[in-house]
Tab-separated table of C-alpha atoms and ligand atoms in Angstrom:
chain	number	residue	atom	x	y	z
H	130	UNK	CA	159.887	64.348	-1.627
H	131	UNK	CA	157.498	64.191	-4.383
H	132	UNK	CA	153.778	65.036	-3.078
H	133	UNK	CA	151.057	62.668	-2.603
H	134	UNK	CA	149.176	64.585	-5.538
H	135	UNK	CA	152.000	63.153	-7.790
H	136	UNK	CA	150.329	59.416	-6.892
H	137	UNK	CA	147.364	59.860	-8.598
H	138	UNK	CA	147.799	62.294	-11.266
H	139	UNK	CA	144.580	63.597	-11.670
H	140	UNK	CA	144.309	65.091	-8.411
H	141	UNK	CA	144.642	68.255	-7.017
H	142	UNK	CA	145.986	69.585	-3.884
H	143	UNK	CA	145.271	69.294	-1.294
H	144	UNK	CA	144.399	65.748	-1.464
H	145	UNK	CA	140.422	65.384	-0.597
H	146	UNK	CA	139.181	61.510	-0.097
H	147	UNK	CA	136.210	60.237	-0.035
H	148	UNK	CA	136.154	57.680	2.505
H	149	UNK	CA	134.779	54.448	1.625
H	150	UNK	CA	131.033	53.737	3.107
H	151	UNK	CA	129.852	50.431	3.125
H	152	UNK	CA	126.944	50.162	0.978
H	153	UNK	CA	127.282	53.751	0.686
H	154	UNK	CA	129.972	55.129	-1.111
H	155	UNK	CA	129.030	53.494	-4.769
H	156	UNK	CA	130.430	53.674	-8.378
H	157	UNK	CA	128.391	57.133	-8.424
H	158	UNK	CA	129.779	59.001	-5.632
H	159	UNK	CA	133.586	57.624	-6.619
H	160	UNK	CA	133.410	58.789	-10.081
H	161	UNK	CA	131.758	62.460	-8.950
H	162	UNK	CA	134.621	62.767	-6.470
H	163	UNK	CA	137.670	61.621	-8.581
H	164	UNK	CA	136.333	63.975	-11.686
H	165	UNK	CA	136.465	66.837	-8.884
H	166	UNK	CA	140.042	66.379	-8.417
H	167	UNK	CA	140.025	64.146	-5.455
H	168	UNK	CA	140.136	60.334	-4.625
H	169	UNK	CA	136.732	58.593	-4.449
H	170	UNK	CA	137.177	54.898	-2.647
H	171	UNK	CA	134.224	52.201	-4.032
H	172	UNK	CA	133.072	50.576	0.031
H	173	UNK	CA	133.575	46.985	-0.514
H	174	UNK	CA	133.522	46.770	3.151
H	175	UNK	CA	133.003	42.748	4.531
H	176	UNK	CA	130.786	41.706	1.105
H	177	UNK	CA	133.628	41.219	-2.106
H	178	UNK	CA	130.268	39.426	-3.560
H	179	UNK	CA	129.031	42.374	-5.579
H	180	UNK	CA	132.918	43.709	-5.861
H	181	UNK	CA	133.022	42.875	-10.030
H	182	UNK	CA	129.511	44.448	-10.326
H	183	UNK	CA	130.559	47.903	-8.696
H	184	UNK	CA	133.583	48.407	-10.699
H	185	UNK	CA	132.060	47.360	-13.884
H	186	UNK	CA	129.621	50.315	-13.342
H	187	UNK	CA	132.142	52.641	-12.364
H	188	UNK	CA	134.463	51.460	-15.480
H	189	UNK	CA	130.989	52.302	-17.260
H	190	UNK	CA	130.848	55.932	-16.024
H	191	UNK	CA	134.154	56.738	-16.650
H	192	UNK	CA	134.035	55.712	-20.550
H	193	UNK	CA	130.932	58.063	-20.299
H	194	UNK	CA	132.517	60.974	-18.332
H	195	UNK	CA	136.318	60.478	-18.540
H	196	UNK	CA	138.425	62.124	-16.087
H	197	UNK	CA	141.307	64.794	-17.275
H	198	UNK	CA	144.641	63.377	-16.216
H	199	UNK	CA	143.751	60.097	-15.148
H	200	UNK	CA	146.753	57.327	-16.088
H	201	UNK	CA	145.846	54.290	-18.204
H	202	UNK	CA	147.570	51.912	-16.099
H	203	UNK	CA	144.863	52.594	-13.086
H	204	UNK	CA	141.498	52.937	-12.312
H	205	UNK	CA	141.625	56.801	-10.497
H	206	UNK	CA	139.401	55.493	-7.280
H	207	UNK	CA	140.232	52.768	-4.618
H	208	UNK	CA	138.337	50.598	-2.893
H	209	UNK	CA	137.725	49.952	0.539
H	210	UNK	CA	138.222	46.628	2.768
H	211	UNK	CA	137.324	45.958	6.285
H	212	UNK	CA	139.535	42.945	6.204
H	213	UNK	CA	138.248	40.575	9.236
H	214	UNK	CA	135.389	40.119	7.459
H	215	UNK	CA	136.303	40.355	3.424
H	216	UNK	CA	138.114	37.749	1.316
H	217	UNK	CA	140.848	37.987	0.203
H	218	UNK	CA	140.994	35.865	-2.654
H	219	UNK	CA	137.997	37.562	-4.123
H	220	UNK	CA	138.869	40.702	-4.032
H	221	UNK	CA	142.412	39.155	-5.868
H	222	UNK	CA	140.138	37.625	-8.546
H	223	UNK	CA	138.025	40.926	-8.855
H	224	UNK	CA	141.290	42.685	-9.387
H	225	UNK	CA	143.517	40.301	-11.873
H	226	UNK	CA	140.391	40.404	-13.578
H	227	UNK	CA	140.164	43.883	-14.359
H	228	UNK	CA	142.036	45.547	-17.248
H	229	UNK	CA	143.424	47.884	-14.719
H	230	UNK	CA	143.151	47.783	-10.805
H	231	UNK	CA	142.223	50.870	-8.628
H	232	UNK	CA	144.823	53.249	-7.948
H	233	UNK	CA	144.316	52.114	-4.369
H	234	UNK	CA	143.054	49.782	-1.910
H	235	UNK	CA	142.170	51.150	2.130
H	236	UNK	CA	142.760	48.089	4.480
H	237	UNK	CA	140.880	48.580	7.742
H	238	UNK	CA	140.284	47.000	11.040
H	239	UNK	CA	142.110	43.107	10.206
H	240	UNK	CA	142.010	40.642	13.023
H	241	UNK	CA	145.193	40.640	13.355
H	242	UNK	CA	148.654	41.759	12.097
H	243	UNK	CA	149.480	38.499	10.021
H	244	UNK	CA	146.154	39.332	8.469
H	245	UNK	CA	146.813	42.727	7.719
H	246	UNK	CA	149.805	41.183	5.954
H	247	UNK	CA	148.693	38.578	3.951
H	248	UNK	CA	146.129	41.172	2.633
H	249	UNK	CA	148.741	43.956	1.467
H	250	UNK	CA	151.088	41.260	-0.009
H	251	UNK	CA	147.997	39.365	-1.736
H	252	UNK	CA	146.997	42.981	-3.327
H	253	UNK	CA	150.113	43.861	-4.432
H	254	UNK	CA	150.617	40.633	-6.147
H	255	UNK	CA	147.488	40.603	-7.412
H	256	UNK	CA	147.812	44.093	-9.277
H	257	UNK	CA	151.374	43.691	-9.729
H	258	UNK	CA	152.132	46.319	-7.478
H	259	UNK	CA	149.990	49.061	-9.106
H	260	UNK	CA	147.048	49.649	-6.193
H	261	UNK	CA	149.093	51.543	-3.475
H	262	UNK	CA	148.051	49.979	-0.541
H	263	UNK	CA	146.567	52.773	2.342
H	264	UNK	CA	146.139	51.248	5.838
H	265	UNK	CA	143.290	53.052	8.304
H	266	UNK	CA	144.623	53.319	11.714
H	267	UNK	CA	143.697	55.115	14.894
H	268	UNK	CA	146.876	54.963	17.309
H	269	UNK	CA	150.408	54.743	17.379
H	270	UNK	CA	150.190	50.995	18.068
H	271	UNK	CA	148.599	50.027	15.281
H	272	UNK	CA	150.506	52.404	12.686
H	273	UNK	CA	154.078	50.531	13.643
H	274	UNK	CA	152.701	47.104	13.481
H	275	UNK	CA	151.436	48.245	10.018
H	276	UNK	CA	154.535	49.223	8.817
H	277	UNK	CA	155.864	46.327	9.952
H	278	UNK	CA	153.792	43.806	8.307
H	279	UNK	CA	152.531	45.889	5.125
H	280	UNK	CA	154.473	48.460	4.186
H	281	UNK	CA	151.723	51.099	3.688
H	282	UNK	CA	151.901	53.371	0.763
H	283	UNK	CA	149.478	55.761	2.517
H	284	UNK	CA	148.494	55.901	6.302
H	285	UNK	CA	144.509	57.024	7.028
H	286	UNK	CA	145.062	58.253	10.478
H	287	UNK	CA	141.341	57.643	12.003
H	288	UNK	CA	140.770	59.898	14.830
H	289	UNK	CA	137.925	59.564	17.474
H	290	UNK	CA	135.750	61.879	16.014
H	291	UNK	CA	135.509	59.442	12.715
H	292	UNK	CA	131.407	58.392	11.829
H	293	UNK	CA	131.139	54.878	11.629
H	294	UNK	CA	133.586	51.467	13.039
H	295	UNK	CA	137.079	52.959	14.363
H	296	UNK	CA	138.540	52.126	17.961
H	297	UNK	CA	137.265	53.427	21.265
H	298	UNK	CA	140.546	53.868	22.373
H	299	UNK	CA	142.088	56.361	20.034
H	300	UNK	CA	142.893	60.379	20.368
H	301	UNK	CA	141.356	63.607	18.122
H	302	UNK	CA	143.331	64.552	14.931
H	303	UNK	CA	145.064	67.178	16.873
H	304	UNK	CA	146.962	65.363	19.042
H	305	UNK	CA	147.091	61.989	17.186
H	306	UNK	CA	148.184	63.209	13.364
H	307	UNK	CA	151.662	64.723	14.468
H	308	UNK	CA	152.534	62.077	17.157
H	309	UNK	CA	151.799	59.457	14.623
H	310	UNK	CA	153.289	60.862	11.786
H	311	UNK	CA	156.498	61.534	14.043
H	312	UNK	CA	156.264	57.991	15.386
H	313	UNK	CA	156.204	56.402	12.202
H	314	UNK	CA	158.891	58.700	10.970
H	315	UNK	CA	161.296	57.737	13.731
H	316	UNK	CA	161.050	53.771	12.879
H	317	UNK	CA	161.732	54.786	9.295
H	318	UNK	CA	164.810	56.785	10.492
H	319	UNK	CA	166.086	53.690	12.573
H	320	UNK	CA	166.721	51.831	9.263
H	321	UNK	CA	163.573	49.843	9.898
H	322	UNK	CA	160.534	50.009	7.017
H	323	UNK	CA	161.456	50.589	3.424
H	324	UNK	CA	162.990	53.801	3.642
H	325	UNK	CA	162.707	54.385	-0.123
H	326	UNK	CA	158.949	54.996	0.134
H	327	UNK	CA	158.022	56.472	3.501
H	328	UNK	CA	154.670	57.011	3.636
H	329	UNK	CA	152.497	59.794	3.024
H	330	UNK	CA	149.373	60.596	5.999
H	331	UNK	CA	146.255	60.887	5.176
H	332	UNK	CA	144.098	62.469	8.084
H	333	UNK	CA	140.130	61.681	9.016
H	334	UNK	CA	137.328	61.890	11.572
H	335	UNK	CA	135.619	65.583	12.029
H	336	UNK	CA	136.958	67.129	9.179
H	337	UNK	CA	133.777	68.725	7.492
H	338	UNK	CA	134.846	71.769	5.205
H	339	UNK	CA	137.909	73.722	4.388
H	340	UNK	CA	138.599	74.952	7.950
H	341	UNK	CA	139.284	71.463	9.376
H	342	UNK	CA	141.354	70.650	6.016
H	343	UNK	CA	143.624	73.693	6.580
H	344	UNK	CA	143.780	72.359	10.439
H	345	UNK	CA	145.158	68.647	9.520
H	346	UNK	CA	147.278	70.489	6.370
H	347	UNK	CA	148.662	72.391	9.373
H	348	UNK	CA	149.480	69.260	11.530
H	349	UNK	CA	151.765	67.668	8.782
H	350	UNK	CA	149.156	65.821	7.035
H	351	UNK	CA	149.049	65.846	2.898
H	352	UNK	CA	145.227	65.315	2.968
H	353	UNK	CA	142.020	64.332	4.657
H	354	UNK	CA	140.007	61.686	4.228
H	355	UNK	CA	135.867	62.458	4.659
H	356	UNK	CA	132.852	60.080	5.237
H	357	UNK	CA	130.469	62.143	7.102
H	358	UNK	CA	130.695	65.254	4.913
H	359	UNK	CA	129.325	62.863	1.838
H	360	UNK	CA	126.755	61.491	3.226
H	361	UNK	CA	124.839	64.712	2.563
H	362	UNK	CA	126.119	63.783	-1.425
H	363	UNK	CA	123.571	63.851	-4.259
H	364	UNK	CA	125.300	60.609	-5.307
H	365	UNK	CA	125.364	59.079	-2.056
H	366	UNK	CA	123.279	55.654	-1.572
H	367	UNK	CA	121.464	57.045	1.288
H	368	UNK	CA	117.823	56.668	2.722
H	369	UNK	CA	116.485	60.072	2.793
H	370	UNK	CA	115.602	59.074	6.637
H	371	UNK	CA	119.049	58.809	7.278
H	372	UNK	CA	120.465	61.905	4.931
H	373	UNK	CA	118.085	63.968	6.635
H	374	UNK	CA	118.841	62.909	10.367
H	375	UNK	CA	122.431	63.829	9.633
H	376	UNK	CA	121.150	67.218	8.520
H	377	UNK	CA	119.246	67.616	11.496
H	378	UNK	CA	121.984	66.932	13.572
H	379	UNK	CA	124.072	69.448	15.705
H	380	UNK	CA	126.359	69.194	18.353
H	381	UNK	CA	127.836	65.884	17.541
H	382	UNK	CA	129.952	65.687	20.760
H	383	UNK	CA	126.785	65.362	22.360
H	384	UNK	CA	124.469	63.696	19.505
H	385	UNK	CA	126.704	61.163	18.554
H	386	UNK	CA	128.444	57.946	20.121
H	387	UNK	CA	130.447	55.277	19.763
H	388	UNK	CA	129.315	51.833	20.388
H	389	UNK	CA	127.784	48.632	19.349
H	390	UNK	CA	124.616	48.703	20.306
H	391	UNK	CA	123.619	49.269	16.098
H	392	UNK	CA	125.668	46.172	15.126
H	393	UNK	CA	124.326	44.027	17.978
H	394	UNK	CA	121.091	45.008	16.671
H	395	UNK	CA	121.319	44.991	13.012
H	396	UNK	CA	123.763	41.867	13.329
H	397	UNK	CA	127.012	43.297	11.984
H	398	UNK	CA	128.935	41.339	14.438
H	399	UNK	CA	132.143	40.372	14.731
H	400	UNK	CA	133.763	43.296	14.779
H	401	UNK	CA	137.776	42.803	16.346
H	402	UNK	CA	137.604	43.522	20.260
H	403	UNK	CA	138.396	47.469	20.689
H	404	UNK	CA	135.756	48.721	17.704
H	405	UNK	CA	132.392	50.317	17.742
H	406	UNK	CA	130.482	52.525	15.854
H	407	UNK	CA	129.923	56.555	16.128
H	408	UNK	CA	126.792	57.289	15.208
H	409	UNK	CA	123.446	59.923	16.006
H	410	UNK	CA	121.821	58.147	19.220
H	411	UNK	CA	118.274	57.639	19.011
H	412	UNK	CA	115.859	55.629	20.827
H	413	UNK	CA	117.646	52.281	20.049
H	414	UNK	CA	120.573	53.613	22.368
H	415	UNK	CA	118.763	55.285	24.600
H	416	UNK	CA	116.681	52.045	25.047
H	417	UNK	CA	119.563	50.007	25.509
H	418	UNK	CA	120.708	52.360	28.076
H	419	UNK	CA	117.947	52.614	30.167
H	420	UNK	CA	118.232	48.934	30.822
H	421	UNK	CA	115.136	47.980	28.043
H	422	UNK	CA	116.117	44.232	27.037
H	423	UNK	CA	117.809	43.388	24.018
H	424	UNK	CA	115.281	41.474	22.179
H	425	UNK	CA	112.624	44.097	23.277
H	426	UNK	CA	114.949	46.210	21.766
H	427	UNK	CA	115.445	44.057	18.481
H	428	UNK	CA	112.183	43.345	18.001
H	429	UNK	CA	111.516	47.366	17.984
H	430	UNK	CA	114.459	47.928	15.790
H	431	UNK	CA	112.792	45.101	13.196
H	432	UNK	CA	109.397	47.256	13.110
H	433	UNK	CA	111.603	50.611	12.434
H	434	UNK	CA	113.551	48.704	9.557
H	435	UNK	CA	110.175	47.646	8.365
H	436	UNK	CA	108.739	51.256	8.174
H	437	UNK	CA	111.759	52.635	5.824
H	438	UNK	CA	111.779	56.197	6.109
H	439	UNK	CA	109.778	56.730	9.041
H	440	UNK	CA	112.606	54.821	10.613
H	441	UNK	CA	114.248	57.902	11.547
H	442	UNK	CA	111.105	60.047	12.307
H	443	UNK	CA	111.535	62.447	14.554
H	444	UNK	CA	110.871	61.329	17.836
H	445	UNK	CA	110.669	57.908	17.009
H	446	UNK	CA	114.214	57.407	15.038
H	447	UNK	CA	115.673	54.095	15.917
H	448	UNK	CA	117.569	53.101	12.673
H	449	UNK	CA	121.478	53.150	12.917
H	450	UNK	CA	122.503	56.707	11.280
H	451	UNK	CA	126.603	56.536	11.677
H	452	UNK	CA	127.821	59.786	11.275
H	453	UNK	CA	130.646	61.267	13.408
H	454	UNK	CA	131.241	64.443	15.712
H	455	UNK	CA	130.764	67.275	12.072
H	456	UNK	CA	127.346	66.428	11.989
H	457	UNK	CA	126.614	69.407	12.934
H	458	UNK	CA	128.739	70.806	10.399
H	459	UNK	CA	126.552	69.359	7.849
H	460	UNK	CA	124.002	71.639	6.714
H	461	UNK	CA	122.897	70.362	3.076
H	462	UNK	CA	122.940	68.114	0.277
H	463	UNK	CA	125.414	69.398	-2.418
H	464	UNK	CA	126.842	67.357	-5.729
H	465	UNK	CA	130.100	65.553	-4.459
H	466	UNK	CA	131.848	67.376	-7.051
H	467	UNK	CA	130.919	70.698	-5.067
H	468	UNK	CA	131.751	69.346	-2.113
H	469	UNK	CA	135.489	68.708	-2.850
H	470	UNK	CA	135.398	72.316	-4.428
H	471	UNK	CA	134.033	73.385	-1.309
H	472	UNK	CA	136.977	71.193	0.928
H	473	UNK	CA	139.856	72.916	-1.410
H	474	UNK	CA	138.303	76.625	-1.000
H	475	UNK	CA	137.359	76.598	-4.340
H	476	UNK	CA	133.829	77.413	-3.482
H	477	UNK	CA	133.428	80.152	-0.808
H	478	UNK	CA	130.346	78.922	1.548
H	479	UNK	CA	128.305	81.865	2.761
H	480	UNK	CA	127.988	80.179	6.711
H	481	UNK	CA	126.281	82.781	9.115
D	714	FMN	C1	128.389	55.808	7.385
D	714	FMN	C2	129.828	55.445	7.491
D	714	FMN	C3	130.256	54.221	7.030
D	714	FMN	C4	131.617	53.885	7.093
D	714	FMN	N1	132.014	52.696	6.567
D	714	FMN	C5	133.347	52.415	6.512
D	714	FMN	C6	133.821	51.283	5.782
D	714	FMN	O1	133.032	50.529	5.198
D	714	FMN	N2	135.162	51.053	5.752
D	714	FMN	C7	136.061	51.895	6.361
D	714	FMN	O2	137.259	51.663	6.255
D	714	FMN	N3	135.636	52.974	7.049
D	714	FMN	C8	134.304	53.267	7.117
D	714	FMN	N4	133.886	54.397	7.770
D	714	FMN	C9	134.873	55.256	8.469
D	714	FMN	C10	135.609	56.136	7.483
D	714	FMN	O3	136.620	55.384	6.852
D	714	FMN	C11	136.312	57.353	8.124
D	714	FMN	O4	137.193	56.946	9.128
D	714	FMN	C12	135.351	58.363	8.723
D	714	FMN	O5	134.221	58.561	7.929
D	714	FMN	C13	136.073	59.691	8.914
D	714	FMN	O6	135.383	60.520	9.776
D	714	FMN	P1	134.183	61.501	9.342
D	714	FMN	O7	132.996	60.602	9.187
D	714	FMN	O8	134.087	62.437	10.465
D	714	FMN	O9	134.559	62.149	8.037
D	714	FMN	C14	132.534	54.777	7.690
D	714	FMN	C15	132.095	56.014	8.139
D	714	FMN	C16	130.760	56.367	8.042
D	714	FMN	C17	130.321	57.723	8.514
């Protein structure tokens, strides 16, 4: 079976992704992580509105800084979708207007299956089948109704370590990559699913350098997929607040958690039932813990938003800094292209 390098011809094994960010992984950090060999994803996340814009830049960057080995028929990055809240038919539009669409488009967290759906059939048809569709799941559940109803190309297998939106209810890589990958391997066996492109498995949550890429390599996966890792990125669109509270973290089993406190109080609602955010608690959480009252807590939230950096100060951080469990893996900023080296063990990291 040819290997998931072979995809996206520029790339190099093992397969490093940058995970899209909303309103943090930009044309920037994309093009920095494709030219290094991996696959940088463009967030789009639940706003298609400034879609065009984005991938005009990064069409922009790439005339400037073309990458070696990159086909004509593609863009070499995807872009990213959390599909409850994302239209559909603009993101179509955004693609059939394009000279070439991305090499690939990451569905996440749809309403429902039928949604899923609609959304892999109305990307396919809108790039006549050139964007291989990669669907970001974090249980067994989820992964069979996805092959069901879209036919993934590529499977992001979240697990509960992930920064940022995944489930509650899902397992850590080590358990959930080969159980999934057998699980959808077994329905592909029965004669159900288009057996003449099984998927490939992409793995993600708490993979931070090369150690925890060997350690999903070794669990059948062909690559991993990183957000928290690149939010210490020189090309990251990051508050310097929020880059440095990552830095500063440690520990992120006990540092970090998932829930939706952040979104209640920044208003990113409407999340499907079963999501919530993993991110570095601070006083907003601790707040909301210790029984303070939502709108004391909102209106305390408002006056951090309002102080930008100093939003994250210590001992008086209260602006949402998702990040997952690596945090404390994370110990400075670094050019994206470095950090792929770094990922593939091209760079040798001097860590004690
Ligand atoms: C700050 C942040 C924002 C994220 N935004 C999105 C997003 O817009 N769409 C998405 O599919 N996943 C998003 N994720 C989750 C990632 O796709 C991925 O599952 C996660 O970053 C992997 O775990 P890691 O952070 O430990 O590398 C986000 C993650 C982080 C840390």
């Amino acid at each position: 079976m040819a290997s998931i390098t072979a995809s996206y011809p520029w790339t190099t094994a093992p397969l490093i992704a940058g995970a899209p960010m909303r309103l943090i992984s930009g044309p920037s950090l994309a093009h920095a992580i494709s030219s290094a060999g991996g696959i940088g994803f463009l967030a789009a996340g639940t706003d298609v509105s400034t879609l065009s814009e984005n991938l005009s830049t990064f069409e922009s960057l790439l005339s400037a800084s073309p990458i070696p080995g990159a086909p004509s028929d593609v863009l070499p990055i995807g872009v990213g979708f959390i599909v409850w809240g994302a239209d559909l038919n603009l993101a179509a539009k955004a693609f059939s207007e394009l000279p070439e669409p991305p090499a690939a488009v990451w569905l996440f967290a749809p309403s429902s299956s039928e949604e899923l759906g609609s959304w892999a059939n109305g990307i396919r048809s809108a790039t006549k089948g050139k964007s291989k569709i990669w669907v970001q799941v974090s249980c067994i559940a989820d992964a069979i109704d996805a092959v069901r109803v879209a036919d993934p190309d590529v499977f992001v297998i979240q697990g509960a370590d992930a920064g940022g939106h995944g489930r509650y209810a899902s397992a850590g890589l080590i358990s959930l990559v080969p159980e999934l990958i057998d699980a959808v391997r077994s329905y592909y066996a029965k004669g159900s699913g288009n057996a003449s492109s099984p998927p490939k498995f992409i793995a993600a949550g708490g993979i931070a350098d090369e150690r925890g890429v060997n350690a999903i390599l070794a669990l059948g996966a062909d690559g991993a997929a990183l957000g928290t890792r690149f939010l210490a990125a020189e090309e990251a669109v990051i508050r310097k607040g929020y880059q440095d509270a990552v830095l500063n973290a440690v520990d992120g089993g006990n540092s970090t958690i998932r829930t939706d406190v952040y979104d209640k109080l920044r208003g990113t609602v409407g999340w499907p039932e079963g999501y919530g955010g993993r991110g570095v608690i601070n006083l907003s959480y601790s707040d909301a813990v210790k029984g303070v009252s939502f709108e004391e807590n909102e209106k305390l939230y408002k006056a951090a938003e309002g102080a930008g950096d100093e939003g994250w100060g210590e001992g008086k951080a209260r602006m949402t800094t998702y990040a997952g469990t690596a945090v404390g893996l994370v110990k400075k900023v670094a050019t994206a292209g470095d950090i792929v080296k770094e990922l593939r063990g091209e760079i040798v990291v001097q860590r004690i």
